[in-house]
Coordinates of C-alpha atoms in Angstrom, one line a residue:
X1 CA 1.6 -15.9 -31.2
X2 CA 2.7 -19.2 -29.7
X3 CA 2.1 -19.3 -25.9
X4 CA 5.2 -21.6 -25.6
X5 CA 7.4 -19.1 -27.4
X6 CA 9.9 -17.3 -25.1
X7 CA 10.6 -14.5 -27.5
X8 CA 10.4 -11.1 -25.6
X9 CA 7.3 -9.2 -26.4
X10 CA 6.7 -5.4 -26.6
X11 CA 4.0 -4.6 -24.1
X12 CA 2.0 -1.5 -23.5
X13 CA 0.8 -0.9 -20.0
X14 CA -1.9 1.7 -19.4
X15 CA -2.6 2.5 -15.7
X16 CA 1.0 2.1 -14.6
X17 CA 0.4 4.7 -11.9
X18 CA -2.5 2.5 -10.6
X19 CA -2.7 -0.4 -8.2
X20 CA -2.4 -3.3 -10.7
X21 CA -0.4 -1.5 -13.4
X22 CA 2.4 -0.4 -11.1
X23 CA 2.8 -4.0 -9.9
X24 CA 2.5 -5.6 -13.3
X25 CA 5.4 -3.6 -15.0
X26 CA 8.2 -5.2 -12.9
X27 CA 6.6 -8.7 -13.5
X28 CA 6.7 -8.2 -17.2
X29 CA 10.3 -7.0 -17.1
X30 CA 11.2 -10.0 -15.0
X31 CA 9.6 -12.2 -17.7
X32 CA 11.9 -10.7 -20.3
X33 CA 9.5 -8.3 -22.0
X34 CA 10.0 -4.8 -23.2
X35 CA 7.5 -2.3 -21.6
X36 CA 6.1 1.0 -22.6
X37 CA 3.9 2.9 -20.1
X38 CA 1.2 5.4 -21.1
X39 CA 0.5 7.8 -18.2
X40 CA -1.3 11.1 -17.9
X41 CA 1.4 12.2 -15.4
X42 CA 4.7 10.4 -16.2
X43 CA 6.3 12.1 -13.2
X44 CA 4.4 9.8 -10.9
X45 CA 6.4 6.9 -12.2
X46 CA 9.9 8.4 -11.5
X47 CA 10.2 6.9 -7.9
X48 CA 9.7 3.3 -9.1
X49 CA 12.9 1.3 -9.2
X50 CA 12.1 0.2 -12.8
X51 CA 11.5 3.7 -14.1
X52 CA 14.8 3.6 -16.1
X53 CA 14.0 0.3 -17.6
X54 CA 10.8 1.3 -19.4
X55 CA 9.7 3.7 -22.1
X56 CA 7.2 6.3 -20.7
X57 CA 4.8 8.2 -22.9
X58 CA 2.5 10.9 -21.8
X59 CA -1.1 10.5 -22.8
X60 CA -4.7 9.6 -21.9
X61 CA -6.8 6.6 -23.0
X62 CA -9.6 9.0 -24.0
X63 CA -7.3 10.7 -26.5
X64 CA -7.1 8.7 -29.7
X65 CA -3.9 10.4 -30.9
X66 CA -1.9 9.6 -27.8
X67 CA -3.2 6.0 -27.7
X68 CA -2.3 5.6 -31.4
X69 CA 1.3 6.8 -30.8
X70 CA 1.6 4.5 -27.7
X71 CA 0.4 1.5 -29.8
X72 CA 3.2 1.8 -32.4
X73 CA 5.2 -1.5 -32.6
X74 CA 3.3 -3.1 -29.7
X75 CA 2.6 -6.8 -29.4
X76 CA 0.5 -6.9 -26.3
X77 CA -1.6 -4.0 -24.9
X78 CA -2.8 -4.1 -21.3
X79 CA -5.9 -2.1 -20.5
X80 CA -5.8 -1.5 -16.7
X81 CA -7.6 1.8 -16.3
X82 CA -11.1 2.8 -15.3
X83 CA -12.8 6.0 -14.4
X84 CA -14.2 4.8 -11.0
X85 CA -14.0 7.7 -8.6
X86 CA -13.9 10.4 -11.2
X87 CA -17.5 11.4 -11.1
X88 CA -21.1 10.4 -12.0
X89 CA -20.3 9.9 -15.7
X90 CA -17.6 7.2 -15.2
X91 CA -19.6 4.7 -17.2
X92 CA -19.6 7.0 -20.3
X93 CA -15.9 7.8 -19.8
X94 CA -15.0 4.1 -19.5
X95 CA -17.1 3.3 -22.6
X96 CA -15.4 5.9 -24.8
X97 CA -11.9 5.0 -23.6
X98 CA -12.5 1.3 -24.3
X99 CA -13.7 2.0 -27.8
X100 CA -10.7 4.2 -28.5
X101 CA -8.3 1.6 -27.1
X102 CA -9.8 -1.2 -29.2
X103 CA -9.9 0.8 -32.4
X104 CA -6.3 1.9 -32.0
X105 CA -5.1 -1.5 -31.1
X106 CA -6.6 -3.0 -34.3
X107 CA -5.3 -0.1 -36.5
X108 CA -1.8 -0.6 -35.1
X109 CA -1.7 -4.3 -35.7
X110 CA -1.5 -5.2 -32.0
X111 CA -1.5 -9.0 -31.6
X112 CA -3.3 -9.2 -28.2
X113 CA -5.3 -7.0 -25.8
X114 CA -5.4 -8.0 -22.1
X115 CA -8.0 -6.5 -19.7
X116 CA -8.6 -7.0 -16.0
X117 CA -12.3 -6.7 -15.4
X118 CA -14.7 -7.8 -12.6
X119 CA -16.5 -10.9 -11.8
X120 CA -20.3 -10.6 -12.4
X121 CA -23.2 -12.9 -11.4
X122 CA -24.6 -15.0 -14.3
X123 CA -28.2 -14.9 -13.0
X124 CA -28.5 -11.0 -12.9
X125 CA -29.3 -9.1 -16.1
X126 CA -26.6 -6.6 -17.0
X127 CA -28.9 -3.6 -16.6
X128 CA -29.6 -4.6 -13.0
X129 CA -26.0 -4.8 -12.0
X130 CA -24.4 -2.0 -9.9
X131 CA -22.9 0.8 -12.1
X132 CA -19.4 -0.4 -11.3
X133 CA -19.9 -4.0 -12.3
X134 CA -22.1 -3.0 -15.3
X135 CA -19.3 -0.7 -16.6
X136 CA -16.6 -3.4 -16.1
X137 CA -18.7 -5.9 -18.1
X138 CA -19.4 -3.4 -20.9
X139 CA -15.7 -2.5 -21.2
X140 CA -14.8 -6.2 -21.5
X141 CA -17.4 -6.7 -24.2
X142 CA -16.2 -3.7 -26.2
X143 CA -12.6 -5.0 -26.1
X144 CA -13.6 -8.5 -27.1
X145 CA -15.5 -7.1 -30.1
X146 CA -12.6 -4.8 -31.2
X147 CA -11.2 -7.3 -33.8
X148 CA -8.0 -8.0 -31.8
X149 CA -7.6 -11.3 -29.8
X150 CA -8.5 -10.3 -26.3
X151 CA -8.2 -11.9 -22.9
X152 CA -10.5 -10.5 -20.2
X153 CA -9.7 -11.7 -16.7
X154 CA -12.6 -11.2 -14.3
X155 CA -11.8 -11.0 -10.7
X156 CA -13.7 -10.2 -7.5
X157 CA -12.0 -8.7 -4.4
X158 CA -8.2 -8.5 -4.9
X159 CA -6.2 -9.1 -1.7
X160 CA -3.2 -6.9 -1.4
X161 CA -2.1 -3.6 0.2
X162 CA -3.4 -0.8 -2.0
X163 CA -6.4 -2.5 -3.5
X164 CA -9.4 -0.4 -2.7
X165 CA -11.6 -3.4 -1.9
X166 CA -8.9 -4.8 0.4
X167 CA -8.4 -1.4 2.1
X168 CA -12.1 -1.2 2.9
X169 CA -11.9 -4.6 4.5
X170 CA -8.8 -3.7 6.4
X171 CA -10.1 -0.4 7.9
X172 CA -13.6 -1.8 8.7
X173 CA -12.1 -4.8 10.5
X174 CA -9.3 -3.0 12.3
X175 CA -11.2 0.0 13.5
X176 CA -14.5 -1.6 14.6
X177 CA -14.4 -4.4 17.2
X178 CA -18.2 -4.2 17.2
X179 CA -19.9 -3.6 13.8
X180 CA -23.5 -2.8 12.8
X181 CA -23.3 -3.8 9.2
X182 CA -25.5 -3.9 6.1
X183 CA -27.0 -7.1 4.9
X184 CA -24.4 -7.5 2.1
X185 CA -22.0 -9.0 4.7
X186 CA -23.7 -12.2 3.8
X187 CA -22.9 -11.9 0.1
X188 CA -20.6 -14.7 -1.2
X189 CA -17.3 -13.6 -2.7
X190 CA -14.3 -15.4 -4.2
X191 CA -11.3 -13.3 -3.4
X192 CA -7.9 -13.7 -5.1
X193 CA -4.4 -12.7 -4.1
X194 CA -2.8 -9.9 -6.1
X195 CA 0.2 -12.1 -6.8
X196 CA -2.0 -14.6 -8.6
X197 CA -3.7 -11.9 -10.6
X198 CA -0.3 -10.6 -11.8
X199 CA 0.8 -14.2 -12.6
X200 CA -2.2 -14.6 -14.9
X201 CA -1.9 -11.2 -16.5
X202 CA 1.7 -11.9 -17.4
X203 CA 0.7 -15.4 -18.7
X204 CA -2.0 -13.9 -21.0
X205 CA 0.7 -12.2 -23.1
X206 CA 1.6 -15.6 -24.6
X207 CA -1.9 -17.1 -25.1
X208 CA -2.5 -18.7 -28.5
X209 CA -3.7 -16.3 -31.1
X210 CA -7.1 -18.1 -31.5
X211 CA -8.0 -17.5 -27.8
X212 CA -10.2 -14.5 -27.4
X213 CA -12.5 -14.8 -24.5
X214 CA -13.2 -13.9 -20.8
X215 CA -11.9 -16.0 -18.0
X216 CA -13.2 -16.1 -14.4
X217 CA -10.3 -16.0 -11.9
X218 CA -10.4 -16.5 -8.1
X219 CA -8.6 -18.0 -5.2
X220 CA -9.5 -21.3 -3.5
X221 CA -11.9 -19.8 -0.9
X222 CA -15.5 -18.7 -1.3
X223 CA -16.4 -16.5 1.7
X224 CA -19.0 -14.1 2.8
X225 CA -17.9 -10.6 3.5
X226 CA -18.5 -11.3 7.2
X227 CA -16.3 -14.4 7.0
X228 CA -13.5 -12.3 5.4
X229 CA -13.7 -9.8 8.2
X230 CA -13.5 -12.5 10.8
X231 CA -10.6 -14.2 9.1
X232 CA -8.8 -10.9 8.5
X233 CA -9.0 -10.2 12.3
X234 CA -7.6 -13.6 13.1
X235 CA -4.7 -13.3 10.7
X236 CA -4.0 -9.7 11.9
X237 CA -4.0 -10.9 15.6
X238 CA -7.0 -8.8 16.5
X239 CA -9.6 -9.9 19.1
X240 CA -12.7 -11.6 17.6
X241 CA -15.1 -9.1 15.9
X242 CA -18.8 -8.8 16.8
X243 CA -20.7 -8.3 13.5
X244 CA -24.4 -7.4 13.7
X245 CA -26.1 -7.2 10.2
X246 CA -28.9 -4.7 9.9
X247 CA -31.1 -5.2 6.8
X248 CA -32.4 -1.6 6.7
X249 CA -28.9 -0.2 5.7
X250 CA -29.3 0.5 2.0
X251 CA -26.2 0.6 -0.3
X252 CA -26.3 4.4 -0.2
X253 CA -26.5 4.5 3.5
X254 CA -23.8 1.8 3.9
X255 CA -21.4 3.8 1.6
X256 CA -21.8 6.8 4.0
X257 CA -21.1 4.4 6.9
X258 CA -17.9 3.1 5.1
X259 CA -16.9 6.7 4.5
X260 CA -17.2 7.5 8.2
X261 CA -15.1 4.5 9.3
X262 CA -12.5 4.4 6.5
X263 CA -10.4 6.9 4.6
X264 CA -11.3 5.4 1.3
X265 CA -12.8 8.2 -0.8
X266 CA -16.6 8.2 -1.0
X267 CA -16.4 8.4 -4.8
X268 CA -14.7 4.9 -4.7
X269 CA -16.4 3.5 -1.6
X270 CA -19.9 4.1 -2.9
X271 CA -19.7 2.1 -6.2
X272 CA -17.8 -0.7 -4.5
X273 CA -20.3 -1.1 -1.7
X274 CA -23.2 -1.0 -4.2
X275 CA -21.5 -3.9 -6.0
X276 CA -21.3 -5.9 -2.8
X277 CA -25.0 -6.8 -3.1
X278 CA -24.1 -9.2 -5.9
X279 CA -22.6 -12.6 -5.4
X280 CA -19.3 -12.8 -7.3
X281 CA -18.1 -16.4 -7.6
X282 CA -16.2 -18.1 -10.4
X283 CA -18.5 -20.1 -12.7
X284 CA -15.7 -21.6 -14.8
X285 CA -12.0 -22.3 -14.5
X286 CA -11.0 -22.5 -18.2
X287 CA -7.9 -20.3 -17.6
X288 CA -6.2 -23.3 -16.1
X289 CA -6.2 -25.1 -19.4
X290 CA -3.9 -22.4 -20.8
X291 CA -2.1 -21.1 -17.7
X292 CA -1.6 -24.1 -15.3
X293 CA -1.3 -23.2 -11.6
X294 CA 2.2 -23.6 -10.2
X295 CA 2.7 -25.5 -6.9
X296 CA 1.2 -23.6 -3.9
X297 CA -1.1 -21.4 -6.1
X298 CA -3.6 -19.9 -6.0
X299 CA -3.0 -18.6 -2.5
X300 CA -5.7 -19.0 0.1
X301 CA -7.4 -15.9 1.6
X302 CA -5.4 -16.2 4.8
X303 CA -2.1 -16.5 2.9
X304 CA -2.9 -13.5 0.8
X305 CA -3.8 -11.4 3.9
X306 CA -0.7 -12.5 5.7
X307 CA 1.4 -11.4 2.7
X308 CA -0.5 -8.1 2.5
X309 CA 0.3 -7.4 6.2
X310 CA 3.8 -8.8 6.2
X311 CA 5.7 -5.8 5.0
X312 CA 3.3 -2.9 4.8
X313 CA 4.5 -1.5 8.1
X314 CA 8.2 -1.8 7.3
X315 CA 7.8 -0.6 3.7
X316 CA 5.8 2.5 4.7
X317 CA 8.1 3.3 7.6
X318 CA 11.2 2.9 5.4
X319 CA 10.2 6.0 3.4
X320 CA 13.0 8.5 3.6
X321 CA 12.8 12.3 3.7
X322 CA 14.1 12.4 0.2
X323 CA 12.8 9.3 -1.6
X324 CA 10.1 6.7 -1.6
X325 CA 10.3 3.2 -0.2
X326 CA 11.0 0.4 -2.6
X327 CA 8.9 -2.6 -1.9
X328 CA 10.0 -6.1 -2.8
X329 CA 6.9 -8.0 -3.6
X330 CA 3.5 -7.5 -5.3
X331 CA 1.8 -7.4 -1.9
X332 CA 3.9 -4.5 -0.7
X333 CA 3.0 -0.8 -0.9
X334 CA 4.1 1.3 -3.9
X335 CA 5.1 5.0 -4.0
X336 CA 2.1 5.6 -6.3
X337 CA -0.4 4.0 -4.0
X338 CA -2.9 6.6 -2.6
X339 CA -2.3 8.0 0.9
X340 CA -5.2 6.0 2.3
X341 CA -3.7 2.7 1.3
X342 CA -1.6 0.5 3.5
X343 CA -3.4 1.1 6.8
X344 CA -3.0 4.0 9.2
X345 CA 0.5 5.3 9.8
X346 CA 0.6 8.3 12.1
X347 CA 3.6 10.6 12.1
X348 CA 5.0 13.4 14.1
X349 CA 7.7 15.1 12.0
X350 CA 10.0 17.9 13.1
X351 CA 13.0 19.7 11.5
X352 CA 15.3 22.4 12.8
X353 CA 18.5 24.0 11.6
X354 CA 21.6 23.3 13.6
X355 CA 24.6 25.6 14.0
X356 CA 27.0 22.7 13.9
X357 CA 28.5 20.4 11.3
X358 CA 26.8 17.2 10.4
X359 CA 29.5 15.2 12.1
X360 CA 28.9 16.9 15.5
X361 CA 25.1 16.6 15.1
X362 CA 25.5 12.9 14.4
X363 CA 27.6 12.3 17.6
X364 CA 24.7 13.7 19.6
X365 CA 22.2 11.6 17.8
X366 CA 24.3 8.4 18.2
X367 CA 24.7 9.2 21.9
X368 CA 21.0 9.4 22.9
X369 CA 19.5 7.2 25.6
X370 CA 21.1 5.5 28.6
X371 CA 23.0 7.9 30.9
X372 CA 22.8 10.7 28.2
X373 CA 19.0 10.7 28.4
X374 CA 16.6 11.7 25.6
X375 CA 17.0 15.5 25.6
X376 CA 13.4 16.2 26.5
X377 CA 11.2 16.4 29.6
X378 CA 13.0 13.7 31.7
X379 CA 10.0 13.2 33.9
X380 CA 7.8 12.2 31.0
X381 CA 10.4 9.6 29.7
X382 CA 10.8 8.2 33.2
X383 CA 7.0 8.0 33.7
X384 CA 6.7 6.2 30.3
X385 CA 9.4 3.8 31.3
X386 CA 7.7 3.2 34.7
X387 CA 4.3 2.6 33.1
X388 CA 5.9 0.2 30.7
X389 CA 7.4 -1.9 33.5
X390 CA 4.1 -1.9 35.3
X391 CA 2.4 -3.7 32.4
X392 CA 5.3 -6.2 32.0
X393 CA 7.5 -4.2 29.5
X394 CA 11.2 -3.6 29.6
X395 CA 11.0 0.1 30.7
X396 CA 14.2 2.2 30.7
X397 CA 16.3 -0.3 32.7
X398 CA 18.3 -1.7 29.8
X399 CA 20.4 1.4 29.0
X400 CA 22.8 1.0 26.2
X401 CA 25.7 -1.3 25.3
X402 CA 28.3 1.4 24.5
X403 CA 28.1 5.1 25.7
X404 CA 29.2 6.4 22.2
X405 CA 28.6 3.9 19.5
X406 CA 25.5 2.0 18.3
X407 CA 25.0 -0.9 16.0
X408 CA 22.0 -2.6 14.4
X409 CA 20.3 -4.8 17.0
X410 CA 21.5 -2.9 20.1
X411 CA 18.9 -2.4 22.8
X412 CA 18.6 1.2 23.8
X413 CA 16.3 1.6 26.9
X414 CA 12.9 0.5 25.6
X415 CA 14.0 0.8 21.9
X416 CA 15.9 -1.5 19.6
X417 CA 18.2 -0.1 16.9
X418 CA 16.7 -1.2 13.6
X419 CA 18.8 0.7 11.2
X420 CA 21.9 2.9 11.1
X421 CA 23.4 4.9 8.2
X422 CA 26.5 6.2 9.9
X423 CA 26.6 10.0 9.9
X424 CA 23.0 10.3 8.6
X425 CA 20.2 8.1 10.0
X426 CA 19.3 6.3 13.3
X427 CA 16.0 4.3 13.3
X428 CA 14.7 2.9 16.6
X429 CA 11.9 0.4 16.9
X430 CA 9.9 0.6 20.1
X431 CA 9.9 -2.5 22.4
X432 CA 7.6 -1.0 25.0
X433 CA 4.1 -2.5 25.4
X434 CA 2.0 -0.6 22.8
X435 CA -1.3 -1.3 20.9
X436 CA 0.6 -1.1 17.7
X437 CA 4.1 -0.6 16.3
X438 CA 6.2 2.5 16.8
X439 CA 9.5 3.9 15.5
X440 CA 11.7 6.9 16.1
X441 CA 13.9 8.2 13.3
X442 CA 16.6 10.8 13.7
X443 CA 18.5 12.3 10.7
X444 CA 21.5 14.5 10.3
X445 CA 21.4 16.4 7.0
X446 CA 23.8 19.0 5.5
X447 CA 22.2 22.4 5.4
X448 CA 23.7 25.2 3.2
X449 CA 27.3 26.2 2.5
X450 CA 28.1 27.6 5.9
X451 CA 29.0 24.3 7.5
X452 CA 25.7 24.0 9.3
X453 CA 23.3 21.0 9.4
X454 CA 19.7 20.2 9.8
X455 CA 18.2 17.8 12.3
X456 CA 15.1 15.9 11.1
X457 CA 13.0 13.7 13.4
X458 CA 10.0 11.5 12.9
X459 CA 8.0 9.5 15.4
X460 CA 5.8 6.9 13.6
X461 CA 3.0 4.8 14.9
X462 CA 1.1 2.0 13.2
X463 CA -2.0 1.3 15.3
X464 CA -3.4 -2.1 16.0
X465 CA -7.1 -2.1 16.2
X466 CA -9.4 0.5 17.8
X467 CA -7.2 0.6 21.0
X468 CA -4.3 1.7 18.9
X469 CA -6.3 4.5 17.3
X470 CA -7.4 5.7 20.8
X471 CA -3.8 5.5 22.1
X472 CA -2.4 7.7 19.4
X473 CA -5.1 10.4 19.8
X474 CA -4.7 10.3 23.6
X475 CA -0.9 10.9 23.6
X476 CA -0.6 13.1 20.5
X477 CA -1.4 16.4 22.5
X478 CA 1.8 15.8 24.4
X479 CA 4.0 15.4 21.4
X480 CA 4.8 19.1 21.1
X481 CA 6.3 18.9 24.6
X482 CA 8.1 15.6 24.3
X483 CA 9.2 15.4 20.6
X484 CA 9.3 19.2 20.1
X485 CA 11.6 19.6 23.1
X486 CA 13.7 16.7 22.0
X487 CA 14.4 18.2 18.5
X488 CA 15.2 21.6 20.0
X489 CA 17.5 20.2 22.7
X490 CA 19.4 17.9 20.3
X491 CA 20.0 20.9 18.0
X492 CA 21.2 23.0 21.0
X493 CA 23.5 20.2 22.3
X494 CA 25.1 19.8 18.9
X495 CA 25.6 23.6 18.6
X496 CA 27.1 23.7 22.1
X497 CA 29.5 20.9 21.3
X498 CA 30.6 22.7 18.1
X499 CA 31.2 25.9 20.1
X500 CA 33.2 24.1 22.7
X501 CA 35.3 22.5 19.9
X502 CA 36.0 25.9 18.4
X503 CA 37.1 27.3 21.8
X504 CA 39.3 24.3 22.5
X505 CA 40.9 24.6 19.2
X506 CA 41.6 28.4 19.8
X507 CA 43.1 27.6 23.2
X508 CA 45.5 25.2 21.6

């Protein structure tokens, strides 16, 4: 296989429902390759925009028959699965799966295997590594010994929304302005942006046939975990963090501490925190000889964090009632990312049937604000507007440009119209002073064959730091009054207008 050959390759991607696999597939397609995905639950892939451009097979890497079928007519097989988080025997599961994958790749005549593993220290015997790192090293060794040319990319912390290591960093930094931390905050780490990882994974497909080895990959920065938290806070616009290391916190205790502070599951957080006691820094850069770095790469830690934060809020908020958001870059969230990925996004969702056609309901929705008010507890809205002006915000004084019609970019009291789908969706972004970002969405949906409709409403809040968390939980008890009343009254107003229209028509 000539690495300068541009002939499309047939690629098998395992772990396409996972963090890296789901982001690798569109990159391979963009490079002109044909892609087959092996997934235990193919239905998880259906919301991806590329789902119709790939072949999907159901199977499991621990089942030799399904792996054998998936390997048929494959040039490059990507091994992007691991059993981390599945239980205490994840090392045995990973070992068996890697052996099956390697054996079936050789039997099928696959020309290359590519595996994303983990950076490990060179001065620590393998049996003294954390179970997570030990298993990653063992899987890499098994695949290198399988008889098929194999490229093992070894990475430390991958920076991107959805990466478990990055999510731990995000939640710890955002939720704790003052932290009592384990001693591993002084461990040196060489993080790498997810976009750079994907670039190298795609490039490995065309490595020369005589290349079969492991490569260390990392970004340009070598930082302690403490430095990563400090720099994350700065990029995210958070106040400086106070970090107080406490040597007595063991890996086991610190994993419980991480579990209390973050929503990352303990089955994942524990092995990751145990691994943080090891320094993970690149000891060679041979991958550059085969896959030269393009201008501007690899990205710095700050650049990678900025990309991870850039669209996470918008991509998560853009999720419709009926379909998942479609991100546009490797750093953006995916429909298959776990619920705890992407930072906190709190929602207050309400739906109610409306005895009026969709067109009538939409007129009420498009008419909210200004002189028409917000259909709920006027005193509460007035008080919120007054408080906003007290702290330098715009309050309710702006009103609206037109009493009946809205367009994207219009100001609407202390909201801004962010998106309109005429007859269906109005999304408003809050411009009041808040410790975070907030949106209000209002939908008009058809409901049944009787000419009725359904009103759907979502208030969303993406908190900024600990103050944002406190703000949400302070005001959430009042949502039933404010947002519940709003949903009911908008439905009643639409029904009343529909009745008046019927009476008027009968009078004519």
